[in-house]
Every structure is written in C-alpha cells, then in structure tokens.
PDB file of C-alpha atoms in Angstrom:
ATOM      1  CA  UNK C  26       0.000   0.000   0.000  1.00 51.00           C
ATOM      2  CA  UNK C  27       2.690   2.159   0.972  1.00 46.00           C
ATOM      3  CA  UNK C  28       4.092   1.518  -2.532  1.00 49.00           C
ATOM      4  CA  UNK C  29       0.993   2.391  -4.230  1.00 43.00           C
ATOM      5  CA  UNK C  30       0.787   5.826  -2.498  1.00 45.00           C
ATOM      6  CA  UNK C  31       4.147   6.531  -3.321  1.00 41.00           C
ATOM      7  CA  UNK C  32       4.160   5.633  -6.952  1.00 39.00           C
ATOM      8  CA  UNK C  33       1.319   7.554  -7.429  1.00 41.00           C
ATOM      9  CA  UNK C  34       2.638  11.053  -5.768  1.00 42.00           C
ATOM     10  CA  UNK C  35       5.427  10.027  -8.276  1.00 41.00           C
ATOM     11  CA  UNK C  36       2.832  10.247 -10.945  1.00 39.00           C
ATOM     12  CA  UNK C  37       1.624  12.955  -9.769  1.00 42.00           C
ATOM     13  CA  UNK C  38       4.082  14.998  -9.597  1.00 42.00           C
ATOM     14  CA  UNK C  39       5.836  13.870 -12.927  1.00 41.00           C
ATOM     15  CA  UNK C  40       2.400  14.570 -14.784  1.00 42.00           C
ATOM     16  CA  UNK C  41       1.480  17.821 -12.807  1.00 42.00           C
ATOM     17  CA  UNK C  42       3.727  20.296 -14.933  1.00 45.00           C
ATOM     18  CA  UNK C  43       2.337  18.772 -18.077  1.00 43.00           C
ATOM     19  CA  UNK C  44      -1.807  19.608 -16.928  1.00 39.00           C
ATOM     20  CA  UNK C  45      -0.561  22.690 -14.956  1.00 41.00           C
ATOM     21  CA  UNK C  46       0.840  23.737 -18.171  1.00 46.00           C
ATOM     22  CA  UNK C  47      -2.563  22.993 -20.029  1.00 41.00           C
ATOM     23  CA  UNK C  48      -4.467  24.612 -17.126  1.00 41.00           C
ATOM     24  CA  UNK C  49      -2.602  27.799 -17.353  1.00 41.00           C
ATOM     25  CA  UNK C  50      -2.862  27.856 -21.488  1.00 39.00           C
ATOM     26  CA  UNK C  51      -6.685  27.811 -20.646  1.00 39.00           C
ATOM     27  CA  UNK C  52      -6.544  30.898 -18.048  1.00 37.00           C
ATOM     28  CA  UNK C  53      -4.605  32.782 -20.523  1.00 41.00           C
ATOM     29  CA  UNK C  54      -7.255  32.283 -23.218  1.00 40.00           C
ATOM     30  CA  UNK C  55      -9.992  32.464 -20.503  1.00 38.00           C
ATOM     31  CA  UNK C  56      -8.322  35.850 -19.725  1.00 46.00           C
ATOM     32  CA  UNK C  57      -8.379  37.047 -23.316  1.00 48.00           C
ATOM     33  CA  UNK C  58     -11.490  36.591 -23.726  1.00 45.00           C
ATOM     34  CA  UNK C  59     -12.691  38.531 -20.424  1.00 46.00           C
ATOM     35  CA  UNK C  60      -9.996  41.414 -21.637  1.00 53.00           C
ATOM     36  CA  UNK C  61     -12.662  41.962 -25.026  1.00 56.00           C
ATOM     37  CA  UNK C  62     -15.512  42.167 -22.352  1.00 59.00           C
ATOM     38  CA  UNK C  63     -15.973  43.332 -19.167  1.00 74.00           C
ATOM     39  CA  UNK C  64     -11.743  44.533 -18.401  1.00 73.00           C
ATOM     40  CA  UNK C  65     -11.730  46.634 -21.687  1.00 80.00           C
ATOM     41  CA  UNK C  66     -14.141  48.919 -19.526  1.00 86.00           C
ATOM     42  CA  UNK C  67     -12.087  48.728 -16.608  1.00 90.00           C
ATOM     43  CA  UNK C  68      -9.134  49.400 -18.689  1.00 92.00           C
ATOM     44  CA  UNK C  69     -10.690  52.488 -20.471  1.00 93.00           C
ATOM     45  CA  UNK C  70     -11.485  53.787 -17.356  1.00 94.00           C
ATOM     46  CA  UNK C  71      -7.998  53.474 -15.657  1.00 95.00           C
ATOM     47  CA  UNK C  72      -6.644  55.168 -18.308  1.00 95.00           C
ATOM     48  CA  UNK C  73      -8.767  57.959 -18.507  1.00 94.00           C
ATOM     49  CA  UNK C  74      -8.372  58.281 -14.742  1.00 95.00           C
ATOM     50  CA  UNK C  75      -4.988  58.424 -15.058  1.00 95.00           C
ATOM     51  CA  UNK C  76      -4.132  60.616 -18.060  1.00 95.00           C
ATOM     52  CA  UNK C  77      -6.457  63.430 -16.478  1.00 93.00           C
ATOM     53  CA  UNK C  78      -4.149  63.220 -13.041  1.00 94.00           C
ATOM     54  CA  UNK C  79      -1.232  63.496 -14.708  1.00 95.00           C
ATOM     55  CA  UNK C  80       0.419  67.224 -13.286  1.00 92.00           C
ATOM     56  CA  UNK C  81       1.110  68.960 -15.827  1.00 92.00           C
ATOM     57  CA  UNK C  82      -2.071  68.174 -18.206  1.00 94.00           C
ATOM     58  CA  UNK C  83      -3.902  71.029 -18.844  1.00 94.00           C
ATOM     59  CA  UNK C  84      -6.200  72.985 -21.082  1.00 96.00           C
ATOM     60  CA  UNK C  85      -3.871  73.476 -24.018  1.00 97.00           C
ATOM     61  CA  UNK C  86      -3.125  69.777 -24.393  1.00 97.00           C
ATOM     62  CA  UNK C  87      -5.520  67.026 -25.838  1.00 97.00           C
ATOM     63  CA  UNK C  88      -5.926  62.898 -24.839  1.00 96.00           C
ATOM     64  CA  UNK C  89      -7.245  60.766 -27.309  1.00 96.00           C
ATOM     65  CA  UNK C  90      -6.657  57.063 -26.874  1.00 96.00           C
ATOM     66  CA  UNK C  91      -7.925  53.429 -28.006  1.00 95.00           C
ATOM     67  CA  UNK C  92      -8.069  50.141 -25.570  1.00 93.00           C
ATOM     68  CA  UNK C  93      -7.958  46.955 -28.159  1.00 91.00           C
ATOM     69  CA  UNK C  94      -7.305  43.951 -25.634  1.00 87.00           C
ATOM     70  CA  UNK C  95      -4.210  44.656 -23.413  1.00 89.00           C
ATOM     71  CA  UNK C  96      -2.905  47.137 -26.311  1.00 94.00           C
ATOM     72  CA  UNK C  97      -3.515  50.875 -25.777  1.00 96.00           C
ATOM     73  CA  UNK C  98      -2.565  53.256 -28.148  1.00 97.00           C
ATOM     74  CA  UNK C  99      -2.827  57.155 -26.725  1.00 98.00           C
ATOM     75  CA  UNK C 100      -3.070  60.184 -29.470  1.00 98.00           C
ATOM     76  CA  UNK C 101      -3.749  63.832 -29.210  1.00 97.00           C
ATOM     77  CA  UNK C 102      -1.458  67.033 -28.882  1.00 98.00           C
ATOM     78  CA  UNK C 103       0.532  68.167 -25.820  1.00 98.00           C
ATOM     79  CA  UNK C 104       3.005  71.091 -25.351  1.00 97.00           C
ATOM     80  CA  UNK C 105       5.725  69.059 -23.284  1.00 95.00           C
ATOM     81  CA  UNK C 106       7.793  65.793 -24.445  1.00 96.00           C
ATOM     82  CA  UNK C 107       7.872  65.423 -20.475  1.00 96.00           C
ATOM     83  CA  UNK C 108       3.487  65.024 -20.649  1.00 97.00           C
ATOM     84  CA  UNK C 109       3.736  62.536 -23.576  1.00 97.00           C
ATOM     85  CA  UNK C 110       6.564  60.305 -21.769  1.00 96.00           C
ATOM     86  CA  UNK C 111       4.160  60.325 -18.567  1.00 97.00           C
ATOM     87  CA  UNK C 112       1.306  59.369 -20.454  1.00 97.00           C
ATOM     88  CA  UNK C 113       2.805  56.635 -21.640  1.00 97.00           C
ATOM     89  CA  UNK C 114       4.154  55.557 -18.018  1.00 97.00           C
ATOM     90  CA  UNK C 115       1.279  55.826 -16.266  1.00 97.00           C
ATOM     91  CA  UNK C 116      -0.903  53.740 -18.543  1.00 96.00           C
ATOM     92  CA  UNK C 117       1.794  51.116 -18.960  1.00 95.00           C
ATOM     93  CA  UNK C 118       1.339  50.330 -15.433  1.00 94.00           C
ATOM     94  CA  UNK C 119      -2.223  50.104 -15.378  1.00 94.00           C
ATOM     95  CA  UNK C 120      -3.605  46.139 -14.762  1.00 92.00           C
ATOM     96  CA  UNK C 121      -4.078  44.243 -17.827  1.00 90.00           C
ATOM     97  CA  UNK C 122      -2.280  46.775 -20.213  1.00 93.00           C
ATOM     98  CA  UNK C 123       0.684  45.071 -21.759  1.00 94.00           C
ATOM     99  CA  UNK C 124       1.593  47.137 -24.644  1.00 95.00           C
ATOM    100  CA  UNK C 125       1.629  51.075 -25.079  1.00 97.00           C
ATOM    101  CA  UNK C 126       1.832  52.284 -28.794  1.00 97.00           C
ATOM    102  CA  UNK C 127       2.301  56.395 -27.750  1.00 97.00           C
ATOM    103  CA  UNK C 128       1.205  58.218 -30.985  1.00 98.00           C
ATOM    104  CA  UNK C 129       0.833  61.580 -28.846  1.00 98.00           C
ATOM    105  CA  UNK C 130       2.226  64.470 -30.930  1.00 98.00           C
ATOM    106  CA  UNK C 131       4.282  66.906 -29.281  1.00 98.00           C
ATOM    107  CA  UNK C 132       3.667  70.411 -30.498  1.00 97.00           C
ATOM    108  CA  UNK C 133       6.070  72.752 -31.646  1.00 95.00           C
ATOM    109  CA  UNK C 134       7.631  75.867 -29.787  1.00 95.00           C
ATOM    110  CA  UNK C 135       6.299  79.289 -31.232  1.00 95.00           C
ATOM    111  CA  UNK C 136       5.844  82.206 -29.588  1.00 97.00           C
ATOM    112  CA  UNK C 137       3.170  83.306 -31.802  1.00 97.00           C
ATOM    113  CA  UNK C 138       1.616  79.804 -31.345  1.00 98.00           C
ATOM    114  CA  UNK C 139       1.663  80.758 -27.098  1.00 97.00           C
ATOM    115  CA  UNK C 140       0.229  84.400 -27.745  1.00 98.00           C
ATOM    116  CA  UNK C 141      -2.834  82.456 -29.526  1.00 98.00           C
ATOM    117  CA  UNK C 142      -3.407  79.870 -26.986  1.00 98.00           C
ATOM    118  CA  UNK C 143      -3.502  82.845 -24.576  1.00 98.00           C
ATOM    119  CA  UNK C 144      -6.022  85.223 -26.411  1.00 98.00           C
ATOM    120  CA  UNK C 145      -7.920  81.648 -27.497  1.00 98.00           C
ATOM    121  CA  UNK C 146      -8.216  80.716 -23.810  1.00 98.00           C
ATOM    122  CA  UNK C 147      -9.502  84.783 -22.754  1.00 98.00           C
ATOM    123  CA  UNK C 148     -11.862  85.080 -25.352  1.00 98.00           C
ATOM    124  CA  UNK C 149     -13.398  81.576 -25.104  1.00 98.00           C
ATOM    125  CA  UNK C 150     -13.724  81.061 -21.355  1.00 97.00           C
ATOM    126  CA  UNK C 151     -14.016  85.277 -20.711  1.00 97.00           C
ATOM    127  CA  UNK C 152     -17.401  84.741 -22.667  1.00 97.00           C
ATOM    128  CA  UNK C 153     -19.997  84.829 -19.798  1.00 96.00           C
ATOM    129  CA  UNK C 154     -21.978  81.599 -21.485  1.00 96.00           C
ATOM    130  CA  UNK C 155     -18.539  79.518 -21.247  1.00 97.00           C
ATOM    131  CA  UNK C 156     -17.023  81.117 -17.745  1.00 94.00           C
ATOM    132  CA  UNK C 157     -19.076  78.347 -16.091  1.00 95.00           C
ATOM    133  CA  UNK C 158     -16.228  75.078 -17.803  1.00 96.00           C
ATOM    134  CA  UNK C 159     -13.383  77.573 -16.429  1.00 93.00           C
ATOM    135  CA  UNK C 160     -14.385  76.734 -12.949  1.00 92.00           C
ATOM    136  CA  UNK C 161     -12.665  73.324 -13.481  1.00 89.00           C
ATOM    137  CA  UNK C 162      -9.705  71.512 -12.640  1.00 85.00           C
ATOM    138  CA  UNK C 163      -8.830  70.631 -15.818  1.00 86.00           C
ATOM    139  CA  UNK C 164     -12.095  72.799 -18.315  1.00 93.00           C
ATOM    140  CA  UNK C 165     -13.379  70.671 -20.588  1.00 96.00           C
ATOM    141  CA  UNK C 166     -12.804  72.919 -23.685  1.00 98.00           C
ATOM    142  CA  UNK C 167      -9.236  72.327 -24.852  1.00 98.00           C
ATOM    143  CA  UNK C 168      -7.534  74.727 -26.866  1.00 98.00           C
ATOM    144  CA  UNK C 169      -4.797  72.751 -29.276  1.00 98.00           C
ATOM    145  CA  UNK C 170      -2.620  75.650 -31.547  1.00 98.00           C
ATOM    146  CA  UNK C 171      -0.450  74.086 -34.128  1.00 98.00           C
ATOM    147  CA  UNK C 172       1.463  76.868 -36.482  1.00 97.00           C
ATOM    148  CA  UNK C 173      -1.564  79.449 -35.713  1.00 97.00           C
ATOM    149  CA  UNK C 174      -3.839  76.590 -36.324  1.00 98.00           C
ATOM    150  CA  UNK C 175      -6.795  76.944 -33.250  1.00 98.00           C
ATOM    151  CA  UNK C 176      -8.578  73.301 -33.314  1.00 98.00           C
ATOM    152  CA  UNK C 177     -11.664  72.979 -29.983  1.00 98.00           C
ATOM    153  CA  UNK C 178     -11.535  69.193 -28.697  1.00 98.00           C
ATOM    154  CA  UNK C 179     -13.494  68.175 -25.308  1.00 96.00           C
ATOM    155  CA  UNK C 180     -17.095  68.172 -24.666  1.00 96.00           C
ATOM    156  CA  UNK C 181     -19.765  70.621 -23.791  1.00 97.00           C
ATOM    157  CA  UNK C 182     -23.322  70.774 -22.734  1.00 96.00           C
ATOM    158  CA  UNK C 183     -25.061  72.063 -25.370  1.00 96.00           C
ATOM    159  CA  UNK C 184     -25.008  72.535 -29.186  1.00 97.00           C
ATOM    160  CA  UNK C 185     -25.376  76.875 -28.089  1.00 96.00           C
ATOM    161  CA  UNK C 186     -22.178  76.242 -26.364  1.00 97.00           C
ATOM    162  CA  UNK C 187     -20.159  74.286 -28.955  1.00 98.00           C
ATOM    163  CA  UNK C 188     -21.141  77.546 -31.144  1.00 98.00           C
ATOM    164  CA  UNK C 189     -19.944  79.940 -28.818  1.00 98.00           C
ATOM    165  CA  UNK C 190     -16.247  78.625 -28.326  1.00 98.00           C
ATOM    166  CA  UNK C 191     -16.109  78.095 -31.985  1.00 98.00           C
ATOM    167  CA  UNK C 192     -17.334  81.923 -32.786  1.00 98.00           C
ATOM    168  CA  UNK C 193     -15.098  82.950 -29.441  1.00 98.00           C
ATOM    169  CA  UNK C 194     -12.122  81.313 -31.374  1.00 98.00           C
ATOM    170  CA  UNK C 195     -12.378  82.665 -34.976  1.00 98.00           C
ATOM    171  CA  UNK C 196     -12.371  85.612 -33.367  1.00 97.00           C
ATOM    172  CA  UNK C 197      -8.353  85.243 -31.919  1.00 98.00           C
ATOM    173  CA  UNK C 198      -5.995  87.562 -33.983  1.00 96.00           C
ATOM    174  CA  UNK C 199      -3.541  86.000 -35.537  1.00 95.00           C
ATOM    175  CA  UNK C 200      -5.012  82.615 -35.774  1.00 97.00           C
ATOM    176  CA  UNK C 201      -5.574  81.191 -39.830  1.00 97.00           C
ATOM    177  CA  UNK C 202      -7.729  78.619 -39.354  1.00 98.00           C
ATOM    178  CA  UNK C 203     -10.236  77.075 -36.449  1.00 98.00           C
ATOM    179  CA  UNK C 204     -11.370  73.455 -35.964  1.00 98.00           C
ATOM    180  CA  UNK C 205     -14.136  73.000 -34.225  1.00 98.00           C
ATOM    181  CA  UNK C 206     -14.105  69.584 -32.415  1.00 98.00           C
ATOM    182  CA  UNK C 207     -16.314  70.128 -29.882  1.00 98.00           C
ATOM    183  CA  UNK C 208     -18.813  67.239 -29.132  1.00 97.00           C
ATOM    184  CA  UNK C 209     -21.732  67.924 -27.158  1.00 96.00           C
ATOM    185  CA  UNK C 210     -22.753  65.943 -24.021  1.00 91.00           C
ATOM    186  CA  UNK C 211     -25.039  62.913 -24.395  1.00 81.00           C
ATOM    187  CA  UNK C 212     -27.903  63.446 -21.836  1.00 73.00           C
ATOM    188  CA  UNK C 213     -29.598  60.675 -20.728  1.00 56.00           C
ATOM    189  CA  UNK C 214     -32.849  58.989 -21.754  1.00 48.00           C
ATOM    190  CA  UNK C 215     -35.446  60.314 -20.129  1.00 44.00           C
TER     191      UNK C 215
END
C-alpha cells in the first residue's frame, strides 16, 4: 500500500507540470477573452483616470486614446515631451495593459503659437456663457494651436455652447484657421 501511495505522488508529480501547463494555457485564453468584455471597460477607465491626473495636463493639451485587448494606443497634442513620456508611463502600469503604442504628438515651440493659446483661452472662457467650464480643474474645452492653427476638442453641454467657443475662437488675432471639435454631451434617456 505504501508503494501504491508513493508511486502515485510520483505520478503525480511527474504529470502535474504537463496539466498545470494545459491549465494555465486555458486561463490565458480564458483571460483574453474577459480582456474583449468586461476589463476593456475597466481598462478604459484606468486610463482615462490616469491621463487626467497626470500634473502637468492642462487645457492646451488634448488625450485621445484606443483600448484593443491589453494594447492601448494614446493620441492627441501636448506642449511638453515630459506630458507625452508620462502618459505613456502611467498607462503602462495600469492592470491588464501590456503594450503602449504612444502616438501623442508633441507640439512645436512658437511664440506666436503661445500668444494664440492665450487670447484663445480669454476670449473663449471670458465669454460669460462659457465662464461656467473655467471653474474646473482641468475645463473641458481644450484649446490645441499648431502653427496658428486653433482646433476645440473636449465636450460641452449644449449645441449653443459648442457655437460659442467656436465663434469665441475665430475671433483670436492671428489665428488662420479654427477646428471645431467640440462634441456635445449625451444626456440621458429620459
């Protein structure tokens, strides 16, 4: 008997790497497969958590970025190399992410391009119908100026508001051309 019980922990324990092996295969697919559901969402929202935190983000840099499985690939506009390295840190150590494809564009230094983003900023969020998304941490209209380029991303609240920034904006001196990105926020069914 004692035989038996020993040949069989010998067994065991030969066979054991072989259907650990197999079990662990499984998980990883099993894991896959929850990534494309329910983690994707938890994934999105990490990163959107974290690329708002990051210090130095602000209202003249943009954050676009795309969660397929464990990759994540971040776009948009900032002013400092420092804010797109960051980005790319903080998401890489987010749960689940395992590759990073940073696509963020870092604008060039003008002068001319800083004296827009200044007048862009006064005129849009001086306007007494947009003072309101200055109140903010980080305001939800973002002002990207690329070679006297003005282009609006974020959201607002209404479709009056979206008009306003854009009319605020064409206004700027010095400015050639104005992209209105805005989107306006999705209310709720009710």
């Amino acid at each position: 008997m004692l035989k038996t019980k020993v040949l069989a922990i010998a067994v065991a324990s030969l066979l054991s790497p072989v259907w650990l092996g197999a079990a662990q295969t499984q998980k990883k697919v099993m894991t896959a497969d929850r990534v494309s559901e329910r983690g994707m969402n938890r994934i999105e929202r990490e990163v959107r958590h974290e690329l708002v935190m990051l210090p130095y983000y602000g209202v003249f840099d943009n954050f676009t970025f795309r969660v397929d499985g464990s990759t994540v690939t971040l776009m948009g506009q900032v002013r400092r190399p420092t804010l797109k390295s960051s980005a790319e840190r903080v998401v890489q150590g987010i749960e689940g992410v395992e590759n990073v494809v940073n696509n963020i564009e870092v604008l060039p230094v003008s002068p001319n391009d800083d004296r827009i983003r200044l007048a862009a900023y006064r005129a849009i969020y001086g306007h007494t119908a947009l003072n309101r998304y200055a109140m903010q941490a980080v305001p939800p209209i973002h002002i990207i100026v690329k070679n006297g380029n003005i282009t609006l991303e974020g959201v607002v609240a209404s479709e009056s508001d979206k008009n306003i920034a854009y009319l605020q904006a064409q206004s700027v001196s010095g400015a050639f051309k104005v992209t209105n990105n805005l989107r306006v926020e999705k209310r709720g069914e009710e």
